[in-house]
Every structure is written in structure tokens, then in C-alpha cells.
Amino acid sequence: MPALFPLFADLKGRTVLVVGGGVVARRKVTALMEAGARVVVGAPQLAEPLAELAQAGRIIHRQGLFEPTWLDDAWLAVAATDDVETNRAVAQAGEARRIWVNVVDDAELSSFQVPARIERGPLQIAISSGGGAPMLARHLRERLETQLDESLGALAELLTRSRERIRERVPDLQARRRFFDRVLAGPVPGLLRRGAHVEAERALDDALAESPARSSAGRVALVGAGPGDAGLLTLRALRLLNEADVILHDRLVSPQVLALARRDAELIEVGKQAGGHSVQQQRIHELMLEHARAGRHVVRLKGGDSFVFGRGGEELEFLHAHGVAFEVVPGITAALACGAYAGIPLTHREHAQSVRFVTAHCKGDAKDELDWANLAAERQTLAVYMGVGGLDGFRRKLIAHGRAASTPFALVENGSRPEQRVIIGTLADLAETAAEHAVQSPALLIVGEVAALAHSLHWFGAAPLSGSPVRYAQAA
Ligand code: SAH
């Protein structure tokens, strides 16, 4: 069977007949009205809100049972009754008069079909399975909905508005193609995404003023990759991964997330292990600059959120100082992910009225600038981002400054990942319990009464582990 021929019809001011006055008819009427059609609804009676629309004169009601003469002034017809015979009669009458008829949910009787579609302003994407697999078309539509940014509508409008200007300035078709490639790869889409419409228009003007030979400006997106589970990425992060030329990622970013990157994007691991030094940070800065200046779309991808113990601030300051355009996409930080995936609410009306995100390197170094008295206060939760090496020192200081040795803790290793482990105990036994279970990085330490809730609220992965009673006896 030959494939259907796709077609976008201009229905403005043209008469379209809809046969049927119920819910299905109403859906079709709404879509036709949006396209500016003059809608005639033929049915014995109309259900609300069609009756109301007829009353207001926005549609025309033909009362009665379908007659072929109803089609006389119509360009198109839709049969939307629940009566197969009526629908068939409309289809046959349409066929005889060469008027396109869609019979709702009946591909066989239809001479035209209405596609599943995605709308972004004047931009429309229509999907058809030929009528045989509408569910597949719907599924695809949902996927595309998540991938295509809302701001595409504004982009289509801007380009429509500027069409004449662009033609005048770049009359040659080939050159115009290159110009559009350059604009679409440049800062205009990103500006629109941020809602900066005036700046976007100006950037388009700049691109028009530029000599066509100059390459487009690159840009850097600082993107939070979340804790590992790719389902925790934001839609915007996903889109940027799809558009990236170069992705500079930390070691902490999971393979599941990297698998979502554009296939021909260049992946560069710039991860630093705990204790990694500033030479590496310098190298990251250089790479960002080099690729952005070459006109590429750079995604700087970090575990969790870039602004939570991620040095995102320093990287932006650097980009700002070098005049490179950037945007920031937040990610789910380890504290939120580990709390959620371990069944530990970070605040709780009965146990903790505040939560602190802390990072600690307690290897006995002099650089300890933490306010221990405050950290040891009751009725708060500590979410501690650290390597597992510092647990002993951390516990000692906290207890020395007054936090009860019986305060519950939870260590969440590989939070949100399939191999996640949760280890629970009390502060007194923190280091020993961690050693007993050989807890590895990345692990987040949660200290506070709420940590004990993981016993009852855990839902993801294996049940929480705790320290062995024999060892407690030895320690006592
Ligand atoms: N910017 C990141 C944190 C980087 S610091 C964020 O917002 O999450 C690195 C520390 O984060 C690790 O030592 C560990 O304590 C914690 N961490 C990151 N990902 C983790 C995960 N999946 N599970 C447990 N802890 C994690």
C-alpha cells in the first residue's frame, strides 16, 4: 500500500462540516476553530459546550440527521458520530463529491487522517503511522514533546518576522543555508530558551551584520547530571546533551547519563579524584575556553548540581572573565537524591527543622574551618559530602562539640544507582561500621534522627545494613 501524502491545509475562512454533536466532535471542532475554519456542526442536538459555541455564533449548527447536501459548501468533513452507518454515509457522500472526509478512529473509511502533532508556535511536527498504529504515533509524539524545547515557537516566530531582512542581506540560497546553520548553532536559541527575546533579536541582527565567513560564537552550558540515575536529569539537561559538540564530564557522572549524549559528541573525562589539585582545574578552564572559542557547543557536565560543592562558581567566573557566553542547568544534588532513594526525609516536623549541606575533609589537616558548635546542634540534619577517609575525625569532633553519641547516621553509597547501599548506625560507631562494610566513594553521610527512618521507609534497592552486634560488644 502506498504511504499517505502529508499536507498542511490552510482552512482560514473555509467551511468544514463536522457531523456529530458529542465529545469527539467537540475535540475536532476545537482544533478546526484554532485553524480559523468556518465550522458547521451537523447533529440532531449539541452537547455542551458546542451548544454554547453555536449560541455565541462561533460555529453554525445544522439541526437534524445527516444529508449529503450538507457537504455542498464544505472543503472538508469530519464524521464524529458513534453511529457507524451515519459515518459511512458521510464518507460515501464525500467520496462522490470529491470532498476529503475523516472518519474518527476509522482509517479505512477516511480519505484523510489527522496526525498526532507537536506544536511550538507556528512550528508544527505531524506524525502519522498510516492509521494502523496510532499508539506508536502517540508514543513518538510524547517523546518528541520532551525533547523539543518550548522556545522553538519563539524561534520560529523570530525567523518568520526576519525572513525578508535575511533574504535581502543574504540573497544567495547556499549562503543563506550556511547563515541559518550558523544562527541555529549560535547564541540565538539559547537566549530564547532563557526568555531573553530582545537579546535574541539583537544576536540575530549581529549575525546578519557579520561577514558570512566568520564562525559562530561557542558557548558553555554548566549542566548538573544528578547522582547517577539518568531518570533524574532535567529535560533541559537532556536537550543540551543532545545538542553538544563537546562534553567535559567529571568522573562522577554515570555511564547511563553519558549514554544520552549526542552520538558524535566528543566526550572528555576531566574528573578529579578526592584531593585532585588545581592544575586539573586549570586544565578544565583551558579546555572550556578552547572549545568555546572554536565555536563549539560545550557542555560542562558535573555530578549532582554544579553549584553544590562542584566548583561551578569558579568555572563561571572564569568564563565570565573571558567573555564566553554560558548558561546553567541545575541538577539533583547528592543530598536530595540520597535522602529520597534511601527513604530519609531530610527535614521532618518531629525530628529536624533544618538541613545543612556540609563538606568536610577531616584528615587532621589544619584547614578545618567548620563551625563545629553549630554543626553539633540538635534538631537538624547534616548532609555531609566527603570521602570516606574522614569519618573518624568527623564523628569525634561532632561528639566533642555536644552532639549525642546515640544520634543516628546513614551512609548512602552510590545513591540512586543500581548498586546503592545504605548503612545505618549511631554516631558512636560511625567509622567502625563504615569499615566493617567497606564503604566506598561516592558516599554521602546523613547525620540526624531522620537517618533512622530509612529502616521503615526504604524502598529502593537492598534493605539498609547495620553494624554487627559482636563488634559493639568488643568496642564497649
Ligand atoms: N556537585 C555534587 C557533589 C560533588 S562533591 C552534588 O551536587 O552532588 C562529591 C561528593 O558528593 C562525594 O564525595 C559524595 O559524598 C557525594 N556524592 C555524589 N554523588 C553521590 C552518589 N551518587 N551517592 C552518594 N554520594 C554522592
Coordinates of C-alpha atoms and ligand atoms in Angstrom, one line a residue:
M1 CA 0.0 0.0 0.0
P2 CA 1.4 3.4 -0.9
A3 CA 2.1 5.8 2.0
L4 CA -0.1 8.7 2.8
F5 CA 0.8 12.1 1.4
P6 CA 1.4 14.7 4.2
L7 CA -0.3 18.0 3.8
F8 CA -0.8 21.1 5.9
A9 CA -4.1 22.7 4.9
D10 CA -5.0 26.4 5.1
L11 CA -8.5 26.3 6.5
K12 CA -8.8 30.0 7.3
G13 CA -12.4 31.1 6.5
R14 CA -13.1 27.8 4.7
T15 CA -16.2 25.8 5.6
V16 CA -15.6 22.4 7.3
L17 CA -18.5 20.2 8.2
V18 CA -18.4 18.2 11.4
V19 CA -21.1 15.5 11.7
G20 CA -21.8 14.7 15.4
G21 CA -22.5 16.7 18.5
G22 CA -20.8 14.9 21.3
V23 CA -17.4 14.8 23.0
V24 CA -15.4 13.5 20.0
A25 CA -17.0 16.1 17.7
R26 CA -16.1 18.8 20.2
R27 CA -12.4 17.9 20.1
K28 CA -12.3 18.1 16.4
V29 CA -14.3 21.4 16.4
T30 CA -11.8 23.0 18.8
A31 CA -8.8 22.1 16.6
L32 CA -10.6 23.3 13.4
M33 CA -11.5 26.6 15.1
E34 CA -7.9 27.1 16.1
A35 CA -7.0 26.8 12.4
G36 CA -9.5 29.5 11.6
A37 CA -12.1 27.3 9.8
R38 CA -15.7 28.2 9.5
V39 CA -17.1 25.2 11.3
V40 CA -20.6 23.8 10.7
V41 CA -21.7 21.1 13.1
G42 CA -24.5 18.9 11.9
A43 CA -26.3 16.9 14.6
P44 CA -29.9 16.4 16.0
Q45 CA -28.6 18.2 19.1
L46 CA -25.4 19.6 20.5
A47 CA -23.9 18.7 23.9
E48 CA -22.2 21.5 25.9
P49 CA -20.0 23.3 25.2
L50 CA -20.8 23.0 21.5
A51 CA -24.3 24.3 22.1
E52 CA -22.8 27.4 23.8
L53 CA -20.4 28.0 20.8
A54 CA -23.4 27.8 18.5
Q55 CA -25.4 30.2 20.7
A56 CA -22.4 32.6 20.6
G57 CA -22.3 32.4 16.8
R58 CA -18.8 30.9 16.8
I59 CA -20.0 27.8 15.0
I60 CA -23.0 27.1 12.9
H61 CA -25.5 24.4 14.0
R62 CA -27.3 22.3 11.3
Q63 CA -30.0 20.5 13.2
G64 CA -31.1 17.1 12.0
L65 CA -29.8 13.8 10.6
F66 CA -27.0 13.9 8.0
E67 CA -27.9 14.7 4.4
P68 CA -25.4 14.7 1.6
T69 CA -26.4 18.2 0.6
W70 CA -24.7 19.4 3.9
L71 CA -21.4 18.8 2.1
D72 CA -22.3 21.3 -0.7
D73 CA -20.3 24.3 0.6
A74 CA -17.7 22.3 2.6
W75 CA -14.0 21.9 1.8
L76 CA -13.5 19.1 4.3
A77 CA -15.7 17.0 6.5
V78 CA -15.2 15.1 9.7
A79 CA -17.6 12.3 10.7
A80 CA -17.6 12.0 14.5
T81 CA -20.8 10.3 15.4
D82 CA -21.0 7.0 17.3
D83 CA -23.2 5.6 14.6
V84 CA -21.3 3.5 12.0
E85 CA -23.9 3.9 9.4
T86 CA -24.0 7.7 9.6
N87 CA -20.2 7.8 9.5
R88 CA -20.2 5.6 6.4
A89 CA -22.9 7.7 4.7
V90 CA -20.7 10.8 5.3
A91 CA -17.7 9.0 3.8
Q92 CA -19.6 7.9 0.8
A93 CA -21.2 11.3 0.1
G94 CA -17.8 12.9 0.4
E95 CA -16.2 10.4 -2.0
A96 CA -19.0 11.2 -4.6
R97 CA -18.4 14.9 -4.2
R98 CA -14.5 14.7 -4.0
I99 CA -14.5 16.1 -0.5
W100 CA -12.0 14.9 1.9
V101 CA -13.5 13.1 4.8
N102 CA -12.0 12.0 8.1
V103 CA -14.0 9.4 10.0
V104 CA -12.7 9.5 13.6
D105 CA -10.9 6.3 14.5
D106 CA -11.6 4.6 11.2
A107 CA -8.7 4.7 8.9
E108 CA -10.4 2.6 6.3
L109 CA -13.4 4.9 5.8
S110 CA -11.2 8.0 5.9
S111 CA -9.9 9.8 2.9
F112 CA -7.7 12.0 5.1
Q113 CA -6.3 11.5 8.5
V114 CA -5.4 13.9 11.3
P115 CA -1.8 13.3 12.5
A116 CA -0.5 13.3 16.1
R117 CA 1.3 16.6 16.3
I118 CA 3.7 18.7 18.3
E119 CA 3.2 22.5 18.3
R120 CA 5.7 25.1 19.1
G121 CA 4.1 28.4 17.9
P122 CA 3.9 28.3 14.2
L123 CA 6.1 25.3 14.0
Q124 CA 4.2 22.0 13.8
I125 CA 5.5 18.5 13.6
A126 CA 3.0 16.0 12.4
I127 CA 3.3 12.2 12.9
S128 CA 1.3 9.5 11.1
S129 CA 1.5 5.7 11.3
G130 CA -0.7 5.5 8.3
G131 CA -3.7 4.9 10.6
G132 CA -2.6 1.4 11.6
A133 CA -0.7 2.1 14.8
P134 CA -1.9 5.4 16.3
M135 CA -0.5 4.3 19.7
L136 CA 3.0 4.3 18.2
A137 CA 2.5 7.8 16.7
R138 CA 1.3 8.9 20.1
H139 CA 4.3 7.4 21.9
L140 CA 6.7 9.2 19.5
R141 CA 4.8 12.4 20.0
E142 CA 5.3 12.2 23.8
R143 CA 9.0 11.5 23.3
L144 CA 9.4 14.4 21.0
E145 CA 7.4 16.7 23.3
T146 CA 10.1 16.2 26.0
Q147 CA 12.9 16.8 23.6
L148 CA 11.8 19.9 21.8
D149 CA 12.2 23.0 23.8
E150 CA 9.2 25.3 24.3
S151 CA 11.3 28.2 23.0
L152 CA 11.3 26.7 19.5
G153 CA 8.0 28.5 19.0
A154 CA 9.6 31.9 19.7
L155 CA 12.5 30.9 17.4
A156 CA 10.1 30.1 14.5
E157 CA 8.3 33.4 15.1
L158 CA 11.6 35.4 15.1
L159 CA 12.8 33.7 11.9
T160 CA 9.4 34.3 10.3
R161 CA 9.5 38.0 11.3
S162 CA 13.0 38.4 10.0
R163 CA 12.5 36.5 6.7
E164 CA 12.5 39.4 4.4
R165 CA 15.5 41.0 6.1
I166 CA 17.5 37.8 5.8
R167 CA 16.7 37.4 2.2
E168 CA 17.7 40.9 1.4
R169 CA 21.0 40.6 3.2
V170 CA 21.9 37.1 2.1
P171 CA 20.3 36.7 -1.3
D172 CA 22.3 33.6 -2.4
L173 CA 20.5 30.4 -1.4
Q174 CA 23.6 28.4 -0.5
A175 CA 25.0 31.3 1.6
R176 CA 21.6 31.6 3.3
R177 CA 21.7 27.9 4.2
R178 CA 25.1 28.4 5.9
F179 CA 23.8 31.5 7.6
F180 CA 20.9 29.6 9.1
D181 CA 23.2 26.8 10.2
R182 CA 25.3 29.4 11.9
V183 CA 22.4 31.2 13.6
L184 CA 20.9 27.9 14.8
A185 CA 24.2 26.8 16.3
G186 CA 24.9 30.2 17.8
P187 CA 23.5 32.0 20.8
V188 CA 20.0 32.8 19.5
P189 CA 18.3 29.6 20.5
G190 CA 19.9 29.7 24.0
L191 CA 18.8 33.3 24.5
L192 CA 15.3 32.4 23.6
R193 CA 15.3 29.5 25.9
R194 CA 16.2 31.9 28.7
G195 CA 13.4 34.2 27.7
A196 CA 15.8 36.9 26.6
H197 CA 13.8 37.9 23.5
V198 CA 15.3 41.3 22.9
E199 CA 18.9 40.0 23.2
A200 CA 18.0 37.1 20.8
E201 CA 16.8 39.6 18.2
R202 CA 19.9 41.6 18.7
A203 CA 22.1 38.5 18.3
L204 CA 20.3 37.7 15.0
D205 CA 21.0 41.3 13.9
D206 CA 24.6 40.8 14.8
A207 CA 24.8 37.6 12.8
L208 CA 23.3 39.4 9.8
A209 CA 25.8 42.2 10.2
E210 CA 28.7 39.9 10.4
S211 CA 30.6 38.8 7.3
P212 CA 29.3 35.3 6.4
A213 CA 32.8 34.0 6.7
R214 CA 33.1 34.5 10.5
S215 CA 32.4 31.5 12.5
S216 CA 29.7 31.4 15.2
A217 CA 30.4 32.1 18.9
G218 CA 30.6 29.0 21.0
R219 CA 29.0 28.7 24.4
V220 CA 29.2 26.6 27.5
A221 CA 26.4 25.1 29.4
L222 CA 27.1 24.2 33.0
V223 CA 24.9 21.2 33.5
G224 CA 24.1 19.2 36.6
A225 CA 24.0 15.5 35.8
G226 CA 22.4 14.4 39.1
P227 CA 23.6 11.5 41.2
G228 CA 23.6 8.7 38.6
D229 CA 20.1 7.6 37.7
A230 CA 19.5 9.0 34.3
G231 CA 15.9 9.5 35.0
L232 CA 16.8 12.3 37.4
L233 CA 18.2 14.5 34.6
T234 CA 16.1 17.6 33.8
L235 CA 14.6 17.9 30.4
R236 CA 16.8 20.9 29.6
A237 CA 19.9 18.9 30.5
L238 CA 18.8 16.1 28.2
R239 CA 18.3 18.6 25.3
L240 CA 21.7 20.2 25.9
L241 CA 23.3 16.7 25.8
N242 CA 21.5 16.2 22.5
E243 CA 23.0 19.4 21.1
A244 CA 26.5 19.2 22.5
D245 CA 29.6 19.1 20.3
V246 CA 31.9 18.5 23.3
I247 CA 31.1 17.2 26.8
L248 CA 33.6 17.8 29.5
H249 CA 32.5 15.5 32.3
D250 CA 33.5 14.6 35.8
R251 CA 34.4 11.0 36.8
L252 CA 31.3 11.0 39.0
V253 CA 28.9 11.3 36.0
S254 CA 27.3 7.9 35.4
P255 CA 27.6 5.9 32.2
Q256 CA 23.8 5.9 31.9
V257 CA 23.8 9.7 31.7
L258 CA 26.7 9.8 29.2
A259 CA 24.8 7.3 27.0
L260 CA 22.2 10.0 26.4
A261 CA 24.7 12.4 24.8
R262 CA 24.6 13.1 21.0
R263 CA 26.3 10.2 19.3
D264 CA 29.0 12.2 17.7
A265 CA 29.7 14.4 20.6
E266 CA 33.3 14.3 21.8
L267 CA 33.4 13.1 25.4
I268 CA 36.3 14.2 27.6
E269 CA 36.7 13.0 31.1
V270 CA 38.2 15.7 33.3
G271 CA 37.3 14.1 36.6
K272 CA 39.4 14.6 39.7
Q273 CA 39.7 12.1 42.5
A274 CA 39.4 13.3 46.1
G275 CA 42.4 15.5 46.7
G276 CA 42.8 16.3 43.0
H277 CA 44.7 19.6 42.7
S278 CA 44.3 22.9 41.0
V279 CA 46.4 22.0 37.9
Q280 CA 43.5 19.9 36.8
Q281 CA 41.0 22.7 37.4
Q282 CA 43.3 25.0 35.3
R283 CA 43.2 22.4 32.6
I284 CA 39.4 22.3 32.7
H285 CA 39.3 26.0 32.3
E286 CA 41.6 25.8 29.3
L287 CA 39.5 23.1 27.6
M288 CA 36.3 25.0 28.0
L289 CA 37.8 28.1 26.5
E290 CA 39.5 26.4 23.7
H291 CA 36.3 24.6 22.5
A292 CA 34.0 27.5 23.0
R293 CA 36.3 29.8 21.1
A294 CA 36.3 27.2 18.2
G295 CA 32.6 27.9 18.0
R296 CA 31.5 24.6 19.6
H297 CA 28.6 23.9 22.0
V298 CA 30.3 22.8 25.2
V299 CA 28.5 21.0 28.0
R300 CA 30.4 21.0 31.2
L301 CA 28.7 18.1 32.9
K302 CA 29.1 17.6 36.7
G303 CA 27.8 15.1 39.1
G304 CA 24.8 16.3 41.2
D305 CA 24.4 20.0 41.0
S306 CA 27.3 22.3 39.8
F307 CA 26.7 24.9 42.5
V308 CA 26.8 22.4 45.4
F309 CA 30.4 21.6 46.1
G310 CA 31.0 21.4 42.4
R311 CA 33.3 24.4 41.8
G312 CA 30.7 25.6 39.3
G313 CA 31.1 29.2 40.6
E314 CA 34.8 29.2 39.8
E315 CA 34.2 27.9 36.3
L316 CA 31.6 30.6 35.6
E317 CA 33.8 33.3 36.9
F318 CA 36.5 32.2 34.5
L319 CA 34.1 32.1 31.6
H320 CA 32.7 35.5 32.5
A321 CA 36.2 36.9 32.7
H322 CA 37.0 35.6 29.2
G323 CA 33.7 36.8 27.7
V324 CA 32.3 33.3 26.9
A325 CA 28.5 33.0 26.9
F326 CA 27.2 30.5 29.4
E327 CA 24.0 29.1 30.9
V328 CA 23.5 26.9 34.0
V329 CA 21.2 23.9 34.4
P330 CA 20.6 22.7 37.9
G331 CA 20.9 19.0 38.8
I332 CA 19.7 16.9 41.7
T333 CA 22.4 17.1 44.3
A334 CA 23.6 14.1 46.2
A335 CA 21.9 15.1 49.4
L336 CA 18.4 15.2 47.8
A337 CA 19.0 12.1 45.8
C338 CA 20.4 10.0 48.6
G339 CA 17.7 11.2 51.0
A340 CA 15.0 10.3 48.5
Y341 CA 16.5 6.9 47.4
A342 CA 17.3 5.8 51.0
G343 CA 13.9 6.8 52.4
I344 CA 15.3 9.5 54.6
P345 CA 13.3 12.8 54.6
L346 CA 16.0 15.5 55.3
T347 CA 13.5 17.5 57.3
H348 CA 10.7 16.2 59.4
R349 CA 8.4 18.0 61.7
E350 CA 9.2 15.8 64.7
H351 CA 13.0 15.4 64.2
A352 CA 14.7 18.2 62.2
Q353 CA 13.7 21.7 61.3
S354 CA 16.7 22.4 59.1
V355 CA 19.2 20.7 57.0
R356 CA 22.8 21.6 56.3
F357 CA 24.9 20.6 53.3
V358 CA 28.4 20.3 54.5
T359 CA 31.7 19.3 53.0
A360 CA 34.4 18.1 55.2
H361 CA 38.0 16.9 54.8
C362 CA 38.8 15.7 58.3
K363 CA 42.2 14.1 57.7
G364 CA 43.6 16.0 60.7
D365 CA 44.6 18.9 58.5
A366 CA 44.8 22.5 59.8
K367 CA 42.4 23.8 57.2
D368 CA 39.4 22.9 59.3
E369 CA 37.1 26.0 59.0
L370 CA 33.9 24.4 60.0
D371 CA 31.7 25.8 62.8
W372 CA 31.6 22.7 64.9
A373 CA 29.4 24.1 67.7
N374 CA 26.7 24.9 65.1
L375 CA 27.1 21.6 63.3
A376 CA 26.7 19.7 66.6
A377 CA 23.3 21.4 67.3
E378 CA 20.3 19.3 67.8
R379 CA 17.2 19.0 65.7
Q380 CA 18.9 19.5 62.4
T381 CA 20.1 17.1 59.7
L382 CA 23.6 17.2 58.3
A383 CA 24.2 16.0 54.7
V384 CA 27.9 15.5 54.6
Y385 CA 29.7 15.4 51.2
M386 CA 33.1 13.8 51.8
G387 CA 35.4 11.0 51.1
V388 CA 35.0 8.0 53.4
G389 CA 38.5 8.6 54.8
G390 CA 37.4 11.3 57.2
L391 CA 34.6 9.6 59.1
D392 CA 36.5 9.0 62.3
G393 CA 37.6 12.6 62.7
F394 CA 34.2 13.9 61.8
R395 CA 32.5 11.7 64.4
R396 CA 34.9 12.7 67.1
K397 CA 34.6 16.4 66.5
L398 CA 30.8 16.3 66.4
I399 CA 30.6 14.4 69.7
A400 CA 33.2 16.6 71.3
H401 CA 31.1 19.6 70.5
G402 CA 28.0 18.1 72.0
R403 CA 26.1 16.0 69.5
A404 CA 24.8 12.9 71.3
A405 CA 26.8 9.7 70.5
S406 CA 23.5 8.0 70.1
T407 CA 22.5 10.2 67.1
P408 CA 21.5 8.1 64.1
F409 CA 23.6 8.2 60.9
A410 CA 23.1 6.8 57.4
L411 CA 25.8 6.3 54.9
V412 CA 24.4 6.2 51.4
E413 CA 26.9 4.7 48.9
N414 CA 26.3 5.1 45.2
G415 CA 23.0 6.8 45.9
S416 CA 20.3 6.3 43.2
R417 CA 22.4 3.8 41.3
P418 CA 21.6 0.1 41.0
E419 CA 24.4 -0.8 43.3
Q420 CA 23.2 1.6 46.1
R421 CA 23.9 0.5 49.7
V422 CA 22.6 2.2 52.8
I423 CA 24.4 1.6 56.1
I424 CA 22.8 2.8 59.3
G425 CA 24.1 3.1 62.9
T426 CA 24.7 5.6 65.6
L427 CA 27.4 8.3 65.6
A428 CA 29.4 6.4 68.2
D429 CA 30.1 3.6 65.8
L430 CA 30.3 5.5 62.5
A431 CA 33.8 4.8 61.5
E432 CA 33.8 1.2 62.6
T433 CA 30.5 0.4 60.9
A434 CA 31.7 2.0 57.6
A435 CA 34.9 0.0 57.8
E436 CA 33.0 -3.2 58.5
H437 CA 31.0 -2.8 55.3
A438 CA 34.0 -1.4 53.4
V439 CA 32.0 1.7 52.3
Q440 CA 33.5 3.2 49.1
S441 CA 33.2 6.6 47.5
P442 CA 30.9 8.2 46.4
A443 CA 29.1 8.0 49.6
L444 CA 27.0 10.7 51.4
L445 CA 26.8 10.8 55.2
I446 CA 23.5 11.8 56.7
V447 CA 23.5 12.6 60.4
G448 CA 20.4 13.2 62.5
E449 CA 17.3 11.5 63.9
V450 CA 15.8 11.3 60.4
A451 CA 18.5 8.8 59.3
A452 CA 16.8 6.1 61.4
L453 CA 13.7 6.4 59.3
A454 CA 15.5 4.5 56.5
H455 CA 14.7 1.3 58.5
S456 CA 11.0 1.7 57.7
L457 CA 10.9 4.0 54.7
H458 CA 13.5 2.4 52.4
W459 CA 12.0 1.5 49.0
F460 CA 14.9 1.4 46.6
G461 CA 17.5 -1.4 46.3
A462 CA 18.6 -3.6 49.2
A463 CA 17.4 -3.1 52.7
P464 CA 19.7 -1.0 55.0
L465 CA 22.6 -2.6 56.7
S466 CA 23.9 -2.0 60.2
G467 CA 27.0 -2.8 62.3
S468 CA 27.4 -6.3 63.8
P469 CA 26.4 -6.7 67.5
V470 CA 29.6 -8.7 68.2
R471 CA 31.8 -5.7 67.3
Y472 CA 29.7 -3.4 69.6
A473 CA 30.4 -5.8 72.5
Q474 CA 34.1 -5.7 71.7
A475 CA 34.1 -1.9 71.5
A476 CA 32.3 -1.5 74.8
Ligands
SAH1 N1 28.2 18.5 43.0 C1 27.9 17.2 43.6 C2 28.8 17.0 44.8 C3 30.3 16.9 44.4 S1 31.3 16.5 45.8 C4 26.5 17.2 44.0 O1 25.8 18.2 43.9 O2 26.0 16.1 44.4 C5 31.5 14.8 45.7 C6 30.7 14.1 46.9 O3 29.3 14.1 46.6 C7 31.1 12.7 47.1 O4 32.3 12.5 47.9 C8 29.9 12.1 47.9 O5 29.9 12.5 49.2 C9 28.8 12.9 47.2 N2 28.1 12.2 46.1 C10 28.0 12.5 44.8 N3 27.3 11.6 44.2 C11 26.9 10.7 45.1 C12 26.1 9.5 45.0 N4 25.6 9.0 43.8 N5 25.9 8.8 46.1 C13 26.4 9.2 47.3 N6 27.1 10.3 47.4 C14 27.4 11.0 46.3

